[in-house]
Short mmCIF file of C-alpha atoms in Angstrom, two decimals:
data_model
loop_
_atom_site.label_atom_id
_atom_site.label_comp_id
_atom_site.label_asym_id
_atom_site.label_seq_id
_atom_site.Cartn_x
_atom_site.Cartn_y
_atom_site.Cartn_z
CA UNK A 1 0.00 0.00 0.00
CA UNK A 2 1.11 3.61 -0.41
CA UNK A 3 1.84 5.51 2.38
CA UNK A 4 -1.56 7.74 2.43
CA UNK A 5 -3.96 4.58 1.97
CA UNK A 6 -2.20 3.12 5.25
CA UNK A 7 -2.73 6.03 6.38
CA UNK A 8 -6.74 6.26 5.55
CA UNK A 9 -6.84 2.67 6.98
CA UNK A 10 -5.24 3.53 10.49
CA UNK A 11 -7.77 6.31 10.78
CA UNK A 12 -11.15 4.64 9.37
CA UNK A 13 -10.08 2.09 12.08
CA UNK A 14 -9.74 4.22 14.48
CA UNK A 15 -12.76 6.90 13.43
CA UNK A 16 -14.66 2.91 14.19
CA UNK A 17 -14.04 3.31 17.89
CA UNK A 18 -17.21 2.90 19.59
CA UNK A 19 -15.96 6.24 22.06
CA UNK A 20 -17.50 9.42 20.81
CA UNK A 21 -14.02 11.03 22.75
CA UNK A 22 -12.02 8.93 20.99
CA UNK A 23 -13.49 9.43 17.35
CA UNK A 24 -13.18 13.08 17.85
CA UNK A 25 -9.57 12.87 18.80
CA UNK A 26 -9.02 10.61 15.81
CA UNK A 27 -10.96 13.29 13.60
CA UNK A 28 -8.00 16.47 14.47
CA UNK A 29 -5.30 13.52 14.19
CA UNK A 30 -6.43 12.23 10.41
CA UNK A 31 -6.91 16.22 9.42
CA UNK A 32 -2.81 16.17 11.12
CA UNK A 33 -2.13 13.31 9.44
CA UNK A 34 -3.03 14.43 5.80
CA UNK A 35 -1.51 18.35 6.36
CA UNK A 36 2.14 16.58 7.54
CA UNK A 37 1.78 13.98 4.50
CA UNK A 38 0.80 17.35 1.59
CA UNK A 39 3.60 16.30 -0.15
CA UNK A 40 3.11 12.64 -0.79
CA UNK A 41 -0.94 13.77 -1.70
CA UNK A 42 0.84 15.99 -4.65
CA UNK A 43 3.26 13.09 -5.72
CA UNK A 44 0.62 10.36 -5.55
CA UNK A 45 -1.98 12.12 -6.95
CA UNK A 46 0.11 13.62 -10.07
CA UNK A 47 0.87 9.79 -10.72
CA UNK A 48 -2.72 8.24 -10.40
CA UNK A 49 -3.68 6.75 -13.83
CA UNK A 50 -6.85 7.20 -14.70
CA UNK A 51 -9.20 10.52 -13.47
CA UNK A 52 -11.20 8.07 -11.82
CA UNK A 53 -7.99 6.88 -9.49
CA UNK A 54 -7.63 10.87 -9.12
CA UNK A 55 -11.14 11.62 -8.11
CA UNK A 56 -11.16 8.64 -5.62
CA UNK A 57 -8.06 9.94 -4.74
CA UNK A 58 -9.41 13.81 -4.12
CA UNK A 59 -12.40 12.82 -2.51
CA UNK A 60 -10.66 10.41 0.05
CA UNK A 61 -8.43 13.12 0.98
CA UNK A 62 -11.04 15.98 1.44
CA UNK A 63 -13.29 14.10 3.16
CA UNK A 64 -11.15 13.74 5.91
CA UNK A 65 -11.21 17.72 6.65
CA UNK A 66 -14.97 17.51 6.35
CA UNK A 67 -15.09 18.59 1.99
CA UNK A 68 -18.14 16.28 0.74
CA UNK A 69 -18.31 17.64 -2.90
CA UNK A 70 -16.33 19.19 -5.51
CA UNK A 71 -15.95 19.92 -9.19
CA UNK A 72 -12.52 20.57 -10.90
CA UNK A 73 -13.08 22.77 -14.41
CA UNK A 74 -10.38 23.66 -17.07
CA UNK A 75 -11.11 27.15 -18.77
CA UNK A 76 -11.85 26.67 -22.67
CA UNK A 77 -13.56 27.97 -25.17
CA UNK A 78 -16.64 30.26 -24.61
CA UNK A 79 -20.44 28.73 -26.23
CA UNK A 80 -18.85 24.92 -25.05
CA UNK A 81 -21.46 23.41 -22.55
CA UNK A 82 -20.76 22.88 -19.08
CA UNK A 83 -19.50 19.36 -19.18
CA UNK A 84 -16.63 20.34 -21.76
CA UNK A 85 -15.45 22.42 -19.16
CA UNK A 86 -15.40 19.92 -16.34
CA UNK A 87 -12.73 18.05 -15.51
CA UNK A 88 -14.00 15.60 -12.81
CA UNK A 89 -16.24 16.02 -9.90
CA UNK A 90 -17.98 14.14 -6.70
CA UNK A 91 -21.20 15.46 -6.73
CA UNK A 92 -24.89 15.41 -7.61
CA UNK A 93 -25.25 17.67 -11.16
CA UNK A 94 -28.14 19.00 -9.77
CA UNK A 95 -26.34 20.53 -6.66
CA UNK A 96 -22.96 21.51 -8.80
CA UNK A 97 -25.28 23.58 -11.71
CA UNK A 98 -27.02 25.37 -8.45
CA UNK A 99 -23.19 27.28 -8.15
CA UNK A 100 -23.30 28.00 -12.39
CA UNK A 101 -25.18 30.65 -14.25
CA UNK A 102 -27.50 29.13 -16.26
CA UNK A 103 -25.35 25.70 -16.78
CA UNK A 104 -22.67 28.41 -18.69
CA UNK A 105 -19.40 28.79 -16.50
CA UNK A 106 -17.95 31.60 -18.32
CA UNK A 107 -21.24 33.90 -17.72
CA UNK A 108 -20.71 33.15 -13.83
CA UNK A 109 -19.44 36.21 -11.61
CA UNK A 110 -17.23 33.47 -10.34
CA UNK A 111 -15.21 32.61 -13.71
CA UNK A 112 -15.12 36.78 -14.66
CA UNK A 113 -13.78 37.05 -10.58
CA UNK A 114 -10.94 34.34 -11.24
CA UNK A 115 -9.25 36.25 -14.16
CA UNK A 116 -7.91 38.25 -11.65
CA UNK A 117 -7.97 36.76 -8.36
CA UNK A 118 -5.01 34.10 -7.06
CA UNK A 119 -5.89 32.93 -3.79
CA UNK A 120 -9.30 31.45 -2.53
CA UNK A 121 -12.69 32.78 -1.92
CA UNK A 122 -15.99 32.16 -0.76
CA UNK A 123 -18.87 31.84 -3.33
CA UNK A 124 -21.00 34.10 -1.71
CA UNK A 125 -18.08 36.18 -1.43
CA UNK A 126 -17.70 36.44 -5.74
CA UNK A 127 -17.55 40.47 -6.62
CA UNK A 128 -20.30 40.81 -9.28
CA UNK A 129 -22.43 43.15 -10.69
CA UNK A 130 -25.59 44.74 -9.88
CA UNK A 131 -27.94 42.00 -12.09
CA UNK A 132 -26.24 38.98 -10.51
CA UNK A 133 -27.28 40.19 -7.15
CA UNK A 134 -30.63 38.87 -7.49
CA UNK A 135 -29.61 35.47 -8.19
CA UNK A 136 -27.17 35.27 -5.16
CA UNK A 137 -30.22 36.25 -2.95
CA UNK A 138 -32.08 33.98 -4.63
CA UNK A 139 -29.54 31.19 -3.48
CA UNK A 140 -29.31 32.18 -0.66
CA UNK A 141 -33.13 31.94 0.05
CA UNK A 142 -33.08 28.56 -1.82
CA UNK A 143 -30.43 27.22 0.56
CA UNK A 144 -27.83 26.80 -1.83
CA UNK A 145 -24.87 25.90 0.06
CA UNK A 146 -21.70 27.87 0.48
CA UNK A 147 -18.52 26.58 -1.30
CA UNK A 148 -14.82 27.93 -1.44
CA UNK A 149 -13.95 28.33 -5.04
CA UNK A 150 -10.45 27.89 -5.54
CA UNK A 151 -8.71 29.40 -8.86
CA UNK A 152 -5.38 27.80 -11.11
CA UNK A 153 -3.55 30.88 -11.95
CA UNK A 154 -2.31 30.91 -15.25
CA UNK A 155 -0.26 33.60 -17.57
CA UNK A 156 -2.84 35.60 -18.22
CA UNK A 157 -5.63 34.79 -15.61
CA UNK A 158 -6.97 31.70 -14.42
CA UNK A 159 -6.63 28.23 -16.41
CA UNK A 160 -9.26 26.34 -13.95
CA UNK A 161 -11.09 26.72 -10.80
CA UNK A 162 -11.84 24.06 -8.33
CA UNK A 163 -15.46 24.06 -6.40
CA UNK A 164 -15.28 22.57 -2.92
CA UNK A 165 -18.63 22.05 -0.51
CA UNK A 166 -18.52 21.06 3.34
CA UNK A 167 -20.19 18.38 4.58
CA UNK A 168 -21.53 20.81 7.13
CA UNK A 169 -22.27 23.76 4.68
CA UNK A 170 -19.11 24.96 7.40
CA UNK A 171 -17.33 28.50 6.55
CA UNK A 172 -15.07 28.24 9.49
CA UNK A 173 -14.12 24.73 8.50
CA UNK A 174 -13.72 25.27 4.94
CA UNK A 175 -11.38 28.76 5.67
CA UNK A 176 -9.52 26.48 8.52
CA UNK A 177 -8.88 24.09 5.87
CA UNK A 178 -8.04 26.10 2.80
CA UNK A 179 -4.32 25.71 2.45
CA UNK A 180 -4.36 21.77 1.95
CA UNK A 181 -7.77 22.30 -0.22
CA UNK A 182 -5.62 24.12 -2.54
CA UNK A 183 -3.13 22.06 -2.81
CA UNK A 184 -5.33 18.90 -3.81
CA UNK A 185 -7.19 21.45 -5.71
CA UNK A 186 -4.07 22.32 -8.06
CA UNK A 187 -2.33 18.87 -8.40
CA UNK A 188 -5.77 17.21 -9.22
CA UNK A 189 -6.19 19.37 -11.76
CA UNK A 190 -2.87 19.45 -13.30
CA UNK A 191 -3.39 15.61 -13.24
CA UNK A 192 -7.18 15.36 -14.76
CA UNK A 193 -6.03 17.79 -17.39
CA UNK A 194 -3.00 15.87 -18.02
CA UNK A 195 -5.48 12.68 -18.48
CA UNK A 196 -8.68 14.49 -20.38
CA UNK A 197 -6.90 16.69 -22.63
CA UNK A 198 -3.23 16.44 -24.61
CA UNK A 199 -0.08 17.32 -22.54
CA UNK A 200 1.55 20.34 -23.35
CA UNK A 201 5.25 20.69 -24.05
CA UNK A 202 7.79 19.88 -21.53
CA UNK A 203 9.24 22.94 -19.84
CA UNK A 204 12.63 23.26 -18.20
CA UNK A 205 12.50 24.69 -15.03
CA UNK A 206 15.85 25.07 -13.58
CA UNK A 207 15.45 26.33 -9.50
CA UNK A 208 18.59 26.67 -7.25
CA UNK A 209 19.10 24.62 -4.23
CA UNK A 210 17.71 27.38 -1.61
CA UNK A 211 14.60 27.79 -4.11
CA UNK A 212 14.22 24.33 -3.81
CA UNK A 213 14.96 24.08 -0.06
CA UNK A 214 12.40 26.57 0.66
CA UNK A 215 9.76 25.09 -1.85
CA UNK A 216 10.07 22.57 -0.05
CA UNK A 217 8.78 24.45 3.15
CA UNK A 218 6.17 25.65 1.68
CA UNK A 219 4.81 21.96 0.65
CA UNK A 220 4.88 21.24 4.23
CA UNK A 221 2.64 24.33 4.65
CA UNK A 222 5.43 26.31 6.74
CA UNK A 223 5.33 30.21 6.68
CA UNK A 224 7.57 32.59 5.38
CA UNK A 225 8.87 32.99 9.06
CA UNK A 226 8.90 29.16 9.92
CA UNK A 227 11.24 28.64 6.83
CA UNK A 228 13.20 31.84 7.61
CA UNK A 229 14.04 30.33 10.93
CA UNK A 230 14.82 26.79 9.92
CA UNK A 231 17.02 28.22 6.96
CA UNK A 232 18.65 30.82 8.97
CA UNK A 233 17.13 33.28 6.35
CA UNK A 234 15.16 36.76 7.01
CA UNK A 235 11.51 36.54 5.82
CA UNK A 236 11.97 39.26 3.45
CA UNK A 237 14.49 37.07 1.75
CA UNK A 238 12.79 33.80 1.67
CA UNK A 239 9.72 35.56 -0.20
CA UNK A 240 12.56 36.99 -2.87
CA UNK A 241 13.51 33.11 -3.47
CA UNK A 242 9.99 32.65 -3.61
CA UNK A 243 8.80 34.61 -5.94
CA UNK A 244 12.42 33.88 -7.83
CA UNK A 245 10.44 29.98 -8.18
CA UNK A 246 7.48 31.26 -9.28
CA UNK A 247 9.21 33.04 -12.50
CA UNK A 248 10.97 30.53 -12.92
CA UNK A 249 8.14 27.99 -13.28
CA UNK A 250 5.42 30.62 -14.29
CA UNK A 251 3.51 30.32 -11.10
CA UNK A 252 0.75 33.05 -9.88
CA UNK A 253 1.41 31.55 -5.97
CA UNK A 254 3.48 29.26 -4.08
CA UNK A 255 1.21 26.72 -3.85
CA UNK A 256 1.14 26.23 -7.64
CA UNK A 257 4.77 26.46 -7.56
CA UNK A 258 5.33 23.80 -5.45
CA UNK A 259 2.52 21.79 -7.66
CA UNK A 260 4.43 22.82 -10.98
CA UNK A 261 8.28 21.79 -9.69
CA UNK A 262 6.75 18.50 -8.44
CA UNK A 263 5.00 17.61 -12.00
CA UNK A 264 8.56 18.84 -14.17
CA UNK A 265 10.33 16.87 -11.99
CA UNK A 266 12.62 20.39 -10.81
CA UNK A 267 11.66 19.55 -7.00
CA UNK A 268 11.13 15.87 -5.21
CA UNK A 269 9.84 15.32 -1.59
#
């Protein structure tokens, strides 16, 4: 067995504990577990073959830090119907088209928001214009859940967007959680596109040791300051390195750098 599916076993076995006390424990140990272990989710996951394996893979993971649904889209050509956009998804269609404008994703204030935000946000959050506002009151009254919507930078705006529901309909758990949602976010969807559509041309991405030392950091989900420390480095100067990467490897963040060295096989974990 890999090392995460041992993993999933130890805690199913131990979420079976007929202790309430106990199962809670076990709950803030697997959601431990899986942060610690990020960087074996992004290897395994970029090597699953088939976007079944992936979503399996995806939904395993978020489920233990209380995600329930999600879709993964690619951004293509306007007038294409939903599905062409979608990657993969765990989720009822009904309850994923409830979060899309009409069934088209590129007339959503959510896919017009992502061409220029990086990091991620909450649905109900999504900037839009004065005539969307009666549709997001009109979710709200029909109880359509809240979801964080987390965007793939790109050159020139967002490439994909990832749609992730709590089990709970949970804000606080879903903004606790966001960092390792966004890293299964971007390395599932480098790996479904990989999978649904033709790869693109390798690209050599040549980082220096401390780029890779601190990327490295930042797959374990350590700060700027936590890396600074380790590294004997100011803060200031571990973002330079960072953002050095993210040139380098055409990254919008450092969680897609991380994602990106890992896949060109310029960083291993």
């Amino acid at each position: 067995f890999r090392t995460l599916k041992k993993i999933s076993i130890w805690v199913m076995m131990v979420l079976g504990s007929p202790a309430s006390s106990t199962r809670r424990n076990a709950g803030s140990e697997a959601v431990k577990v899986l942060k610690t272990h990020l960087p074996k989710v992004i290897n395994e996951l970029l090597c699953e073959p088939t976007v079944d394996d992936v979503l399996d893979h995806m939904h395993r993971d978020l489920r233990e830090i209380g995600v329930e649904d999600f879709g993964v889209f690619r951004f293509t050509y306007e007038g294409l119907p939903l599905e062409k956009w979608l990657l993969g998804a765990r989720v009822e269609g009904r309850k994923l088209a409830r979060h899309v404008h009409r069934g088209e994703l590129q007339a959503s204030p959510v896919f017009r928001h992502c061409k220029e935000a990086l990091e991620p946000f909450f649905w109900y959050d999504t900037p839009h214009e004065p005539y969307d506002a009666e549709r997001f009151k009109l979710a709200r009254e029909d109880g359509v859940p809240e979801a964080l919507v987390v965007p793939v930078p790109g050159p020139k705006g967002a490439i994909g967007v990832g749609w992730f529901g709590s089990a709970t309909n949970s804000r606080s758990e879903l903004h606790k959680h966001r960092f390792t949602i966004q890293v299964i976010c971007i390395a599932g969807f480098y790996r479904l596109k990989e999978l649904v559509a033709p790869p693109e041309e390798p690209t050599q991405s040549r980082l220096s040791k401390r780029e890779r030392e601190i990327l490295v950091g930042v797959a374990k989900g350590m700060s700027s300051e936590e890396i600074g420390d380790m590294l004997h480095l100011s803060d200031r100067t571990v973002d330079w390195h960072i953002e050095q990467a993210m040139k380098r490897l055409d990254a919008k963040n450092r969680v897609q750098a991380v994602v990106l060295a890992m896949q060109k096989g310029a960083l291993s974990i």
